[in-house]
Amino acid sequence: MIDMWDEDKIHDFRATLLNWYDEAGRADLPWRENHDPYRVWVSEIMLQQTQVQTVIPYFNRFMSMFPTLNDLASAPEQALLKAWEGLGYYSRVRNMQKAAIQVRDDYQGVWPDHMAALEKLTGIGPYTAAAIASIAFNEPVPAIDGNAFRVFARLFKIDADIAQPKTRKVFFELGLQLIDPARPGDFNQAIMDLGSSYMSAKNFDSEHSPVKQFNAAYADGTEEFYPVKTKAPKPKPITYFALAVKSPAGYLWEQRPADGLLANFWTMPLYALTDFVNDPDADWTIAEMIAATEQRLLTDYGVKATLTKLAGRPVTHVYTHQKWTVTVLTAEVTEQDLTRGTWRPKTALAADPQPKIQEKIWAKI
């Protein structure tokens, strides 16, 4: 049960928060130059798993490549993936293009101006819909993201588990009561800024926070316990082998299938240990695994090579549900006819969209 403030306290909170935002808010962020829903949308999707300072150059590059919704809707997928390269979660940019096509075709290029309608677009959930609706269209709906969870949980000492989907409704209903109806977009952005600064997850500084007098968790020194969140399962560990095979014509290079993880990206050949071994805990030596990989290289690509394990630690990369540990195997061969993939000079590879794991492999060799 939330001990809700009275109207006077809510009014004081709004005024205090927005006065601070007007004085200290990050107005220099490129997506805050105006209230264009397209720019708001692109920035919010990019910011979902990435810090603000990291997003800025990606946002500027993306907007220069696709300055309008129509440009995004009609973009070739390879250009789209290249523009998103390094941000991860590539299904998001694919969904963005689907949503752009929906707005172009189903809404005659005019953005829906209410949260409920925005949620019907591909890849737009409650948070992003509320952010667009409030910032671009002044609809008084709270944008409940990690920052809002953290700020509201500490202000009111809410002990509901934010990992539970039903908890979002609790915070949304609270936000509906708190949000400033005259400046809903600024209110939501102020909560974002507050949650990433004075009320951050770690190294928070509530003593100097502009809203410390409203912070119930600060008053009794319990901030570190809010918000309450049960831990997600650990990502599943998967062992991979990357084949850095080089000929006079370049590296063995291929585009991944159109579905599955890293769909349509370009990489060196990648094999999971489970491609060779039914039981990943089986007691195989590295020599046996390399021999099996050499056989698959010949069978799948028509390349006969002697592979050598690259010295040093394997490359690692964590996805939402998987943790990859990639051992790099290298070989130099004469140019051979391929049954799959292509030989590509390294100087020509930069134009191909590549996932983060491939960038880490390049850094290794």
mmCIF file of C-alpha atoms in Angstrom:
data_model
loop_
_atom_site.group_PDB
_atom_site.id
_atom_site.type_symbol
_atom_site.label_atom_id
_atom_site.label_comp_id
_atom_site.label_asym_id
_atom_site.label_seq_id
_atom_site.Cartn_x
_atom_site.Cartn_y
_atom_site.Cartn_z
ATOM 1 C CA MET A 1 0.000 0.000 0.000
ATOM 2 C CA ILE A 2 1.441 3.362 -1.057
ATOM 3 C CA ASP A 3 1.160 6.230 1.394
ATOM 4 C CA MET A 4 0.093 8.794 -1.196
ATOM 5 C CA TRP A 5 0.862 12.489 -0.794
ATOM 6 C CA ASP A 6 -1.845 15.118 -0.560
ATOM 7 C CA GLU A 7 -2.430 17.586 -3.394
ATOM 8 C CA ASP A 8 -0.269 20.297 -1.852
ATOM 9 C CA LYS A 9 2.724 17.984 -1.573
ATOM 10 C CA ILE A 10 2.230 16.719 -5.133
ATOM 11 C CA HIS A 11 2.139 20.332 -6.344
ATOM 12 C CA ASP A 12 5.318 21.140 -4.410
ATOM 13 C CA PHE A 13 7.064 18.074 -5.831
ATOM 14 C CA ARG A 14 6.168 18.998 -9.404
ATOM 15 C CA ALA A 15 7.376 22.562 -8.927
ATOM 16 C CA THR A 16 10.629 21.493 -7.248
ATOM 17 C CA LEU A 17 11.392 18.860 -9.887
ATOM 18 C CA LEU A 18 10.629 21.062 -12.880
ATOM 19 C CA ASN A 19 12.475 24.087 -11.484
ATOM 20 C CA TRP A 20 15.567 21.873 -11.160
ATOM 21 C CA TYR A 21 15.015 20.489 -14.675
ATOM 22 C CA ASP A 22 14.737 23.992 -16.122
ATOM 23 C CA GLU A 23 18.027 24.957 -14.491
ATOM 24 C CA ALA A 24 20.039 21.730 -14.763
ATOM 25 C CA GLY A 25 18.297 19.477 -17.284
ATOM 26 C CA ARG A 26 20.315 18.116 -20.197
ATOM 27 C CA ALA A 27 18.871 20.444 -22.843
ATOM 28 C CA ASP A 28 21.949 19.991 -25.029
ATOM 29 C CA LEU A 29 21.019 16.417 -25.946
ATOM 30 C CA PRO A 30 20.410 16.276 -29.718
ATOM 31 C CA TRP A 31 17.024 14.593 -29.424
ATOM 32 C CA ARG A 32 15.806 17.380 -27.144
ATOM 33 C CA GLU A 33 16.309 20.077 -29.773
ATOM 34 C CA ASN A 34 12.610 19.808 -30.582
ATOM 35 C CA HIS A 35 9.600 17.601 -29.880
ATOM 36 C CA ASP A 36 9.573 15.768 -33.205
ATOM 37 C CA PRO A 37 8.070 12.314 -32.468
ATOM 38 C CA TYR A 38 10.460 10.633 -34.911
ATOM 39 C CA ARG A 39 13.521 11.958 -33.071
ATOM 40 C CA VAL A 40 12.014 11.161 -29.672
ATOM 41 C CA TRP A 41 11.257 7.612 -30.806
ATOM 42 C CA VAL A 42 14.704 6.927 -32.269
ATOM 43 C CA SER A 43 16.435 8.217 -29.136
ATOM 44 C CA GLU A 44 14.229 6.228 -26.763
ATOM 45 C CA ILE A 45 14.837 2.963 -28.605
ATOM 46 C CA MET A 46 18.580 3.600 -28.600
ATOM 47 C CA LEU A 47 18.610 4.512 -24.908
ATOM 48 C CA GLN A 48 16.889 1.333 -23.738
ATOM 49 C CA GLN A 49 20.146 -0.515 -23.064
ATOM 50 C CA THR A 50 22.800 2.138 -23.636
ATOM 51 C CA GLN A 51 24.079 5.150 -21.713
ATOM 52 C CA VAL A 52 23.332 8.664 -22.901
ATOM 53 C CA GLN A 53 26.896 9.641 -23.816
ATOM 54 C CA THR A 54 27.310 6.458 -25.859
ATOM 55 C CA VAL A 55 24.059 7.049 -27.732
ATOM 56 C CA ILE A 56 24.784 10.620 -28.887
ATOM 57 C CA PRO A 57 27.115 9.760 -31.823
ATOM 58 C CA TYR A 58 24.916 6.821 -32.839
ATOM 59 C CA PHE A 59 21.839 9.059 -32.804
ATOM 60 C CA ASN A 60 23.531 11.759 -34.881
ATOM 61 C CA ARG A 61 24.783 9.202 -37.412
ATOM 62 C CA PHE A 62 21.386 7.514 -37.636
ATOM 63 C CA MET A 63 19.589 10.805 -38.192
ATOM 64 C CA SER A 64 22.058 11.826 -40.889
ATOM 65 C CA MET A 65 21.462 8.516 -42.699
ATOM 66 C CA PHE A 66 17.684 8.415 -42.151
ATOM 67 C CA PRO A 67 16.556 12.006 -41.463
ATOM 68 C CA THR A 68 12.858 11.254 -41.890
ATOM 69 C CA LEU A 69 10.480 8.447 -41.125
ATOM 70 C CA ASN A 70 10.091 7.785 -44.862
ATOM 71 C CA ASP A 71 13.861 7.405 -45.227
ATOM 72 C CA LEU A 72 13.830 4.771 -42.496
ATOM 73 C CA ALA A 73 10.813 2.967 -43.936
ATOM 74 C CA SER A 74 12.459 2.584 -47.340
ATOM 75 C CA ALA A 75 16.034 1.854 -46.210
ATOM 76 C CA PRO A 76 17.805 -1.363 -47.334
ATOM 77 C CA GLU A 77 18.261 -3.711 -44.397
ATOM 78 C CA GLN A 78 22.057 -3.813 -44.759
ATOM 79 C CA ALA A 79 22.225 -0.009 -44.417
ATOM 80 C CA LEU A 80 19.926 -0.235 -41.428
ATOM 81 C CA LEU A 81 22.069 -2.828 -39.679
ATOM 82 C CA LYS A 82 25.237 -0.867 -40.447
ATOM 83 C CA ALA A 83 23.728 2.254 -38.877
ATOM 84 C CA TRP A 84 22.843 0.272 -35.745
ATOM 85 C CA GLU A 85 26.172 -1.565 -35.594
ATOM 86 C CA GLY A 86 27.548 -1.596 -32.046
ATOM 87 C CA LEU A 87 24.255 -0.897 -30.275
ATOM 88 C CA GLY A 88 23.203 -4.551 -30.099
ATOM 89 C CA TYR A 89 19.638 -5.902 -29.832
ATOM 90 C CA TYR A 90 19.281 -5.708 -33.605
ATOM 91 C CA SER A 91 15.661 -6.839 -33.561
ATOM 92 C CA ARG A 92 14.921 -3.330 -32.320
ATOM 93 C CA VAL A 93 16.062 -1.575 -35.455
ATOM 94 C CA ARG A 94 14.242 -4.129 -37.610
ATOM 95 C CA ASN A 95 11.088 -3.440 -35.599
ATOM 96 C CA MET A 96 11.697 0.280 -36.018
ATOM 97 C CA GLN A 97 11.563 -0.110 -39.762
ATOM 98 C CA LYS A 98 8.343 -2.117 -39.483
ATOM 99 C CA ALA A 99 6.817 0.615 -37.323
ATOM 100 C CA ALA A 100 7.979 3.292 -39.768
ATOM 101 C CA ILE A 101 6.259 1.415 -42.576
ATOM 102 C CA GLN A 102 3.082 1.189 -40.454
ATOM 103 C CA VAL A 103 3.046 4.941 -39.834
ATOM 104 C CA ARG A 104 3.735 5.640 -43.500
ATOM 105 C CA ASP A 105 1.159 3.216 -44.898
ATOM 106 C CA ASP A 106 -1.530 2.887 -42.217
ATOM 107 C CA TYR A 107 -1.448 6.438 -40.819
ATOM 108 C CA GLN A 108 -0.559 8.302 -44.041
ATOM 109 C CA GLY A 109 2.761 9.318 -42.516
ATOM 110 C CA VAL A 110 1.163 11.052 -39.508
ATOM 111 C CA TRP A 111 2.203 9.786 -36.077
ATOM 112 C CA PRO A 112 -0.547 8.621 -33.712
ATOM 113 C CA ASP A 113 -0.704 11.165 -30.905
ATOM 114 C CA HIS A 114 -1.913 9.003 -27.990
ATOM 115 C CA MET A 115 -0.151 6.353 -25.945
ATOM 116 C CA ALA A 116 -2.769 3.666 -26.668
ATOM 117 C CA ALA A 117 -2.425 4.091 -30.438
ATOM 118 C CA LEU A 118 1.371 4.262 -30.301
ATOM 119 C CA GLU A 119 1.502 0.922 -28.493
ATOM 120 C CA LYS A 120 -0.039 -0.702 -31.563
ATOM 121 C CA LEU A 121 3.090 0.012 -33.578
ATOM 122 C CA THR A 122 5.668 -2.770 -33.870
ATOM 123 C CA GLY A 123 8.332 -2.675 -31.180
ATOM 124 C CA ILE A 124 6.750 0.155 -29.169
ATOM 125 C CA GLY A 125 5.903 -0.855 -25.617
ATOM 126 C CA PRO A 126 4.257 1.078 -22.789
ATOM 127 C CA TYR A 127 7.358 3.057 -21.810
ATOM 128 C CA THR A 128 8.287 4.212 -25.321
ATOM 129 C CA ALA A 129 4.654 4.963 -26.163
ATOM 130 C CA ALA A 130 4.320 7.114 -23.029
ATOM 131 C CA ALA A 131 7.607 8.902 -23.733
ATOM 132 C CA ILE A 132 6.556 9.798 -27.287
ATOM 133 C CA ALA A 133 2.996 10.718 -26.262
ATOM 134 C CA SER A 134 4.106 12.973 -23.408
ATOM 135 C CA ILE A 135 7.130 14.635 -25.024
ATOM 136 C CA ALA A 136 5.833 15.032 -28.573
ATOM 137 C CA PHE A 137 2.086 15.358 -27.969
ATOM 138 C CA ASN A 138 1.788 16.602 -24.368
ATOM 139 C CA GLU A 139 -0.342 13.670 -23.199
ATOM 140 C CA PRO A 140 -0.099 13.390 -19.375
ATOM 141 C CA VAL A 141 1.050 9.770 -19.147
ATOM 142 C CA PRO A 142 4.072 8.622 -17.094
ATOM 143 C CA ALA A 143 6.979 6.917 -18.871
ATOM 144 C CA ILE A 144 7.910 4.063 -16.555
ATOM 145 C CA ASP A 145 11.468 2.882 -17.218
ATOM 146 C CA GLY A 146 14.320 1.861 -14.921
ATOM 147 C CA ASN A 147 14.827 5.460 -13.832
ATOM 148 C CA ALA A 148 11.153 5.939 -12.934
ATOM 149 C CA PHE A 149 11.073 2.621 -11.078
ATOM 150 C CA ARG A 150 14.074 3.695 -9.029
ATOM 151 C CA VAL A 151 12.920 7.272 -8.324
ATOM 152 C CA PHE A 152 9.340 6.400 -7.403
ATOM 153 C CA ALA A 153 10.340 3.323 -5.384
ATOM 154 C CA ARG A 154 12.665 5.442 -3.229
ATOM 155 C CA LEU A 155 10.310 8.380 -2.892
ATOM 156 C CA PHE A 156 7.522 6.153 -1.567
ATOM 157 C CA LYS A 157 9.474 3.083 -0.310
ATOM 158 C CA ILE A 158 7.580 0.792 -2.667
ATOM 159 C CA ASP A 159 8.548 -2.833 -2.021
ATOM 160 C CA ALA A 160 6.738 -4.389 -5.002
ATOM 161 C CA ASP A 161 9.084 -6.487 -7.171
ATOM 162 C CA ILE A 162 9.729 -4.568 -10.410
ATOM 163 C CA ALA A 163 10.702 -7.826 -12.130
ATOM 164 C CA GLN A 164 7.022 -8.790 -11.980
ATOM 165 C CA PRO A 165 4.994 -7.461 -14.953
ATOM 166 C CA LYS A 166 2.032 -6.594 -12.713
ATOM 167 C CA THR A 167 4.191 -4.126 -10.784
ATOM 168 C CA ARG A 168 4.394 -1.756 -13.748
ATOM 169 C CA LYS A 169 0.703 -0.956 -13.270
ATOM 170 C CA VAL A 170 1.371 0.078 -9.659
ATOM 171 C CA PHE A 171 4.049 2.534 -10.767
ATOM 172 C CA PHE A 172 2.033 3.730 -13.749
ATOM 173 C CA GLU A 173 -0.975 4.551 -11.558
ATOM 174 C CA LEU A 174 1.302 6.386 -9.141
ATOM 175 C CA GLY A 175 2.881 8.281 -12.031
ATOM 176 C CA LEU A 176 -0.548 9.335 -13.292
ATOM 177 C CA GLN A 177 -1.126 11.090 -9.974
ATOM 178 C CA LEU A 178 2.295 12.728 -9.848
ATOM 179 C CA ILE A 179 2.806 13.874 -13.444
ATOM 180 C CA ASP A 180 2.434 17.558 -14.189
ATOM 181 C CA PRO A 181 -0.540 17.873 -16.591
ATOM 182 C CA ALA A 182 0.808 21.126 -18.040
ATOM 183 C CA ARG A 183 4.337 19.799 -18.733
ATOM 184 C CA PRO A 184 4.137 15.999 -18.925
ATOM 185 C CA GLY A 185 7.046 15.601 -21.326
ATOM 186 C CA ASP A 186 9.362 17.721 -19.203
ATOM 187 C CA PHE A 187 8.207 15.887 -16.077
ATOM 188 C CA ASN A 188 9.096 12.499 -17.597
ATOM 189 C CA GLN A 189 12.452 13.755 -18.845
ATOM 190 C CA ALA A 190 13.185 15.255 -15.423
ATOM 191 C CA ILE A 191 12.521 11.870 -13.808
ATOM 192 C CA MET A 192 14.882 10.295 -16.353
ATOM 193 C CA ASP A 193 17.597 12.836 -15.546
ATOM 194 C CA LEU A 194 17.072 12.493 -11.803
ATOM 195 C CA GLY A 195 17.232 8.697 -11.965
ATOM 196 C CA SER A 196 20.494 8.783 -13.896
ATOM 197 C CA SER A 197 22.169 11.333 -11.617
ATOM 198 C CA TYR A 198 21.315 12.016 -7.978
ATOM 199 C CA MET A 199 19.141 8.904 -7.718
ATOM 200 C CA SER A 200 21.210 6.504 -9.831
ATOM 201 C CA ALA A 201 21.401 2.792 -9.059
ATOM 202 C CA LYS A 202 24.900 3.106 -7.594
ATOM 203 C CA ASN A 203 26.848 6.062 -6.232
ATOM 204 C CA PHE A 204 23.615 7.981 -5.678
ATOM 205 C CA ASP A 205 23.852 11.383 -4.004
ATOM 206 C CA SER A 206 20.521 12.053 -2.359
ATOM 207 C CA GLU A 207 22.055 14.495 0.109
ATOM 208 C CA HIS A 208 22.342 16.993 -2.756
ATOM 209 C CA SER A 209 19.288 15.835 -4.695
ATOM 210 C CA PRO A 210 16.773 18.563 -5.550
ATOM 211 C CA VAL A 211 13.955 16.334 -4.240
ATOM 212 C CA LYS A 212 15.610 14.946 -1.113
ATOM 213 C CA GLN A 213 12.861 16.327 1.142
ATOM 214 C CA PHE A 214 10.363 14.078 -0.689
ATOM 215 C CA ASN A 215 12.543 10.944 -0.527
ATOM 216 C CA ALA A 216 11.203 8.567 2.137
ATOM 217 C CA ALA A 217 14.013 6.034 1.597
ATOM 218 C CA TYR A 218 16.636 8.757 2.043
ATOM 219 C CA ALA A 219 14.956 9.883 5.271
ATOM 220 C CA ASP A 220 15.612 6.528 6.931
ATOM 221 C CA GLY A 221 18.769 5.530 5.042
ATOM 222 C CA THR A 222 17.284 2.620 3.066
ATOM 223 C CA GLU A 223 17.800 3.815 -0.502
ATOM 224 C CA GLU A 224 20.107 0.950 -1.435
ATOM 225 C CA PHE A 225 17.199 -1.479 -0.969
ATOM 226 C CA TYR A 226 14.981 0.186 -3.583
ATOM 227 C CA PRO A 227 13.711 -0.699 -6.042
ATOM 228 C CA VAL A 228 13.086 -4.320 -5.144
ATOM 229 C CA LYS A 229 13.985 -6.630 -8.003
ATOM 230 C CA THR A 230 14.544 -10.379 -8.128
ATOM 231 C CA LYS A 231 17.595 -11.431 -10.095
ATOM 232 C CA ALA A 232 17.185 -12.659 -13.662
ATOM 233 C CA PRO A 233 18.557 -16.114 -14.560
ATOM 234 C CA LYS A 234 22.204 -16.108 -15.586
ATOM 235 C CA PRO A 235 22.853 -16.254 -19.352
ATOM 236 C CA LYS A 236 23.447 -19.768 -20.662
ATOM 237 C CA PRO A 237 27.156 -20.372 -21.412
ATOM 238 C CA ILE A 238 27.891 -21.497 -24.989
ATOM 239 C CA THR A 239 31.300 -22.372 -26.417
ATOM 240 C CA TYR A 240 32.040 -21.256 -29.995
ATOM 241 C CA PHE A 241 34.897 -21.518 -32.468
ATOM 242 C CA ALA A 242 35.570 -18.657 -34.905
ATOM 243 C CA LEU A 243 37.529 -19.529 -38.049
ATOM 244 C CA ALA A 244 39.901 -16.771 -39.179
ATOM 245 C CA VAL A 245 40.884 -18.353 -42.496
ATOM 246 C CA LYS A 246 42.938 -16.168 -44.818
ATOM 247 C CA SER A 247 43.868 -16.617 -48.471
ATOM 248 C CA PRO A 248 45.536 -14.256 -50.984
ATOM 249 C CA ALA A 249 42.012 -13.110 -51.887
ATOM 250 C CA GLY A 250 41.152 -12.155 -48.296
ATOM 251 C CA TYR A 251 39.323 -13.694 -45.343
ATOM 252 C CA LEU A 252 36.629 -16.350 -45.499
ATOM 253 C CA TRP A 253 33.503 -14.307 -44.896
ATOM 254 C CA GLU A 254 29.785 -14.967 -44.974
ATOM 255 C CA GLN A 255 26.400 -13.463 -44.300
ATOM 256 C CA ARG A 256 24.450 -15.226 -41.572
ATOM 257 C CA PRO A 257 20.941 -16.611 -42.193
ATOM 258 C CA ALA A 258 17.926 -14.301 -42.273
ATOM 259 C CA ASP A 259 16.577 -15.621 -38.968
ATOM 260 C CA GLY A 260 18.008 -16.382 -35.560
ATOM 261 C CA LEU A 261 20.593 -14.517 -33.496
ATOM 262 C CA LEU A 262 22.731 -12.068 -35.543
ATOM 263 C CA ALA A 263 20.462 -12.530 -38.556
ATOM 264 C CA ASN A 264 21.845 -11.098 -41.820
ATOM 265 C CA PHE A 265 25.093 -9.894 -40.255
ATOM 266 C CA TRP A 266 28.482 -10.734 -41.734
ATOM 267 C CA THR A 267 30.970 -12.819 -39.751
ATOM 268 C CA MET A 268 33.761 -15.327 -40.061
ATOM 269 C CA PRO A 269 32.489 -18.917 -39.889
ATOM 270 C CA LEU A 270 31.242 -19.609 -36.368
ATOM 271 C CA TYR A 271 30.628 -23.056 -34.931
ATOM 272 C CA ALA A 272 29.128 -23.854 -31.557
ATOM 273 C CA LEU A 273 30.645 -26.727 -29.619
ATOM 274 C CA THR A 274 27.220 -28.389 -29.768
ATOM 275 C CA ASP A 275 27.604 -28.554 -33.565
ATOM 276 C CA PHE A 276 30.173 -31.294 -32.942
ATOM 277 C CA VAL A 277 29.332 -32.733 -29.540
ATOM 278 C CA ASN A 278 25.924 -33.904 -28.342
ATOM 279 C CA ASP A 279 27.061 -33.574 -24.744
ATOM 280 C CA PRO A 280 28.792 -30.195 -24.226
ATOM 281 C CA ASP A 281 30.313 -31.542 -21.027
ATOM 282 C CA ALA A 282 31.979 -34.423 -22.878
ATOM 283 C CA ASP A 283 35.707 -34.776 -22.287
ATOM 284 C CA TRP A 284 36.988 -33.654 -25.703
ATOM 285 C CA THR A 285 40.522 -32.355 -26.074
ATOM 286 C CA ILE A 286 41.176 -29.121 -27.950
ATOM 287 C CA ALA A 287 43.023 -31.136 -30.602
ATOM 288 C CA GLU A 288 39.932 -33.278 -31.197
ATOM 289 C CA MET A 289 37.727 -30.184 -31.424
ATOM 290 C CA ILE A 290 40.091 -28.545 -33.915
ATOM 291 C CA ALA A 291 40.147 -31.702 -36.032
ATOM 292 C CA ALA A 292 36.338 -31.780 -36.053
ATOM 293 C CA THR A 293 36.265 -28.102 -37.025
ATOM 294 C CA GLU A 294 38.700 -28.696 -39.894
ATOM 295 C CA GLN A 295 36.390 -31.407 -41.209
ATOM 296 C CA ARG A 296 33.355 -29.105 -41.027
ATOM 297 C CA LEU A 297 35.329 -26.345 -42.781
ATOM 298 C CA LEU A 298 36.025 -28.731 -45.647
ATOM 299 C CA THR A 299 32.477 -30.103 -45.758
ATOM 300 C CA ASP A 300 30.631 -26.782 -45.449
ATOM 301 C CA TYR A 301 32.939 -24.387 -47.313
ATOM 302 C CA GLY A 302 35.128 -26.596 -49.485
ATOM 303 C CA VAL A 303 38.266 -25.268 -47.766
ATOM 304 C CA LYS A 304 41.055 -27.606 -46.738
ATOM 305 C CA ALA A 305 43.123 -26.046 -43.950
ATOM 306 C CA THR A 306 45.174 -26.780 -40.866
ATOM 307 C CA LEU A 307 43.727 -24.705 -38.051
ATOM 308 C CA THR A 308 45.763 -23.357 -35.146
ATOM 309 C CA LYS A 309 44.400 -22.061 -31.872
ATOM 310 C CA LEU A 310 45.170 -18.379 -31.404
ATOM 311 C CA ALA A 311 47.194 -17.713 -28.277
ATOM 312 C CA GLY A 312 45.639 -15.923 -25.335
ATOM 313 C CA ARG A 313 42.222 -15.906 -23.738
ATOM 314 C CA PRO A 314 39.059 -16.640 -25.745
ATOM 315 C CA VAL A 315 36.777 -13.795 -26.772
ATOM 316 C CA THR A 316 33.647 -13.416 -24.651
ATOM 317 C CA HIS A 317 30.370 -11.628 -25.260
ATOM 318 C CA VAL A 318 27.117 -11.631 -23.280
ATOM 319 C CA TYR A 319 23.702 -11.560 -24.914
ATOM 320 C CA THR A 320 20.439 -11.398 -22.970
ATOM 321 C CA HIS A 321 20.114 -15.159 -22.547
ATOM 322 C CA GLN A 322 23.500 -16.424 -23.688
ATOM 323 C CA LYS A 323 27.158 -15.918 -22.829
ATOM 324 C CA TRP A 324 29.475 -16.780 -25.715
ATOM 325 C CA THR A 325 33.058 -17.882 -25.176
ATOM 326 C CA VAL A 326 34.759 -17.884 -28.586
ATOM 327 C CA THR A 327 38.060 -19.615 -29.290
ATOM 328 C CA VAL A 328 39.655 -18.189 -32.450
ATOM 329 C CA LEU A 329 41.229 -20.706 -34.849
ATOM 330 C CA THR A 330 43.465 -19.347 -37.608
ATOM 331 C CA ALA A 331 44.808 -20.659 -40.919
ATOM 332 C CA GLU A 332 46.458 -19.362 -44.088
ATOM 333 C CA VAL A 333 45.591 -21.191 -47.297
ATOM 334 C CA THR A 334 45.922 -20.839 -51.032
ATOM 335 C CA GLU A 335 42.860 -19.375 -52.708
ATOM 336 C CA GLN A 336 40.274 -22.130 -53.111
ATOM 337 C CA ASP A 337 36.878 -22.361 -54.760
ATOM 338 C CA LEU A 338 34.176 -22.023 -52.152
ATOM 339 C CA THR A 339 30.963 -23.967 -51.780
ATOM 340 C CA ARG A 340 29.705 -21.339 -49.321
ATOM 341 C CA GLY A 341 30.709 -17.822 -48.278
ATOM 342 C CA THR A 342 33.177 -15.572 -50.068
ATOM 343 C CA TRP A 343 36.787 -14.399 -49.909
ATOM 344 C CA ARG A 344 36.832 -10.728 -48.915
ATOM 345 C CA PRO A 345 39.867 -8.426 -48.491
ATOM 346 C CA LYS A 346 39.967 -6.968 -44.994
ATOM 347 C CA THR A 347 39.996 -3.462 -46.452
ATOM 348 C CA ALA A 348 36.570 -4.141 -47.986
ATOM 349 C CA LEU A 349 34.947 -5.526 -44.837
ATOM 350 C CA ALA A 350 34.165 -2.221 -43.158
ATOM 351 C CA ALA A 351 31.101 -1.709 -45.359
ATOM 352 C CA ASP A 352 29.513 -4.957 -44.150
ATOM 353 C CA PRO A 353 27.335 -4.808 -41.019
ATOM 354 C CA GLN A 354 29.090 -6.830 -38.323
ATOM 355 C CA PRO A 355 27.996 -7.805 -34.797
ATOM 356 C CA LYS A 356 29.953 -6.836 -31.717
ATOM 357 C CA ILE A 357 31.370 -10.350 -31.317
ATOM 358 C CA GLN A 358 33.011 -10.067 -34.741
ATOM 359 C CA GLU A 359 34.543 -6.714 -33.814
ATOM 360 C CA LYS A 360 36.041 -8.370 -30.736
ATOM 361 C CA ILE A 361 37.436 -11.182 -32.916
ATOM 362 C CA TRP A 362 39.093 -8.653 -35.231
ATOM 363 C CA ALA A 363 40.675 -6.989 -32.210
ATOM 364 C CA LYS A 364 42.064 -10.380 -31.183
ATOM 365 C CA ILE A 365 43.803 -11.159 -34.487
#
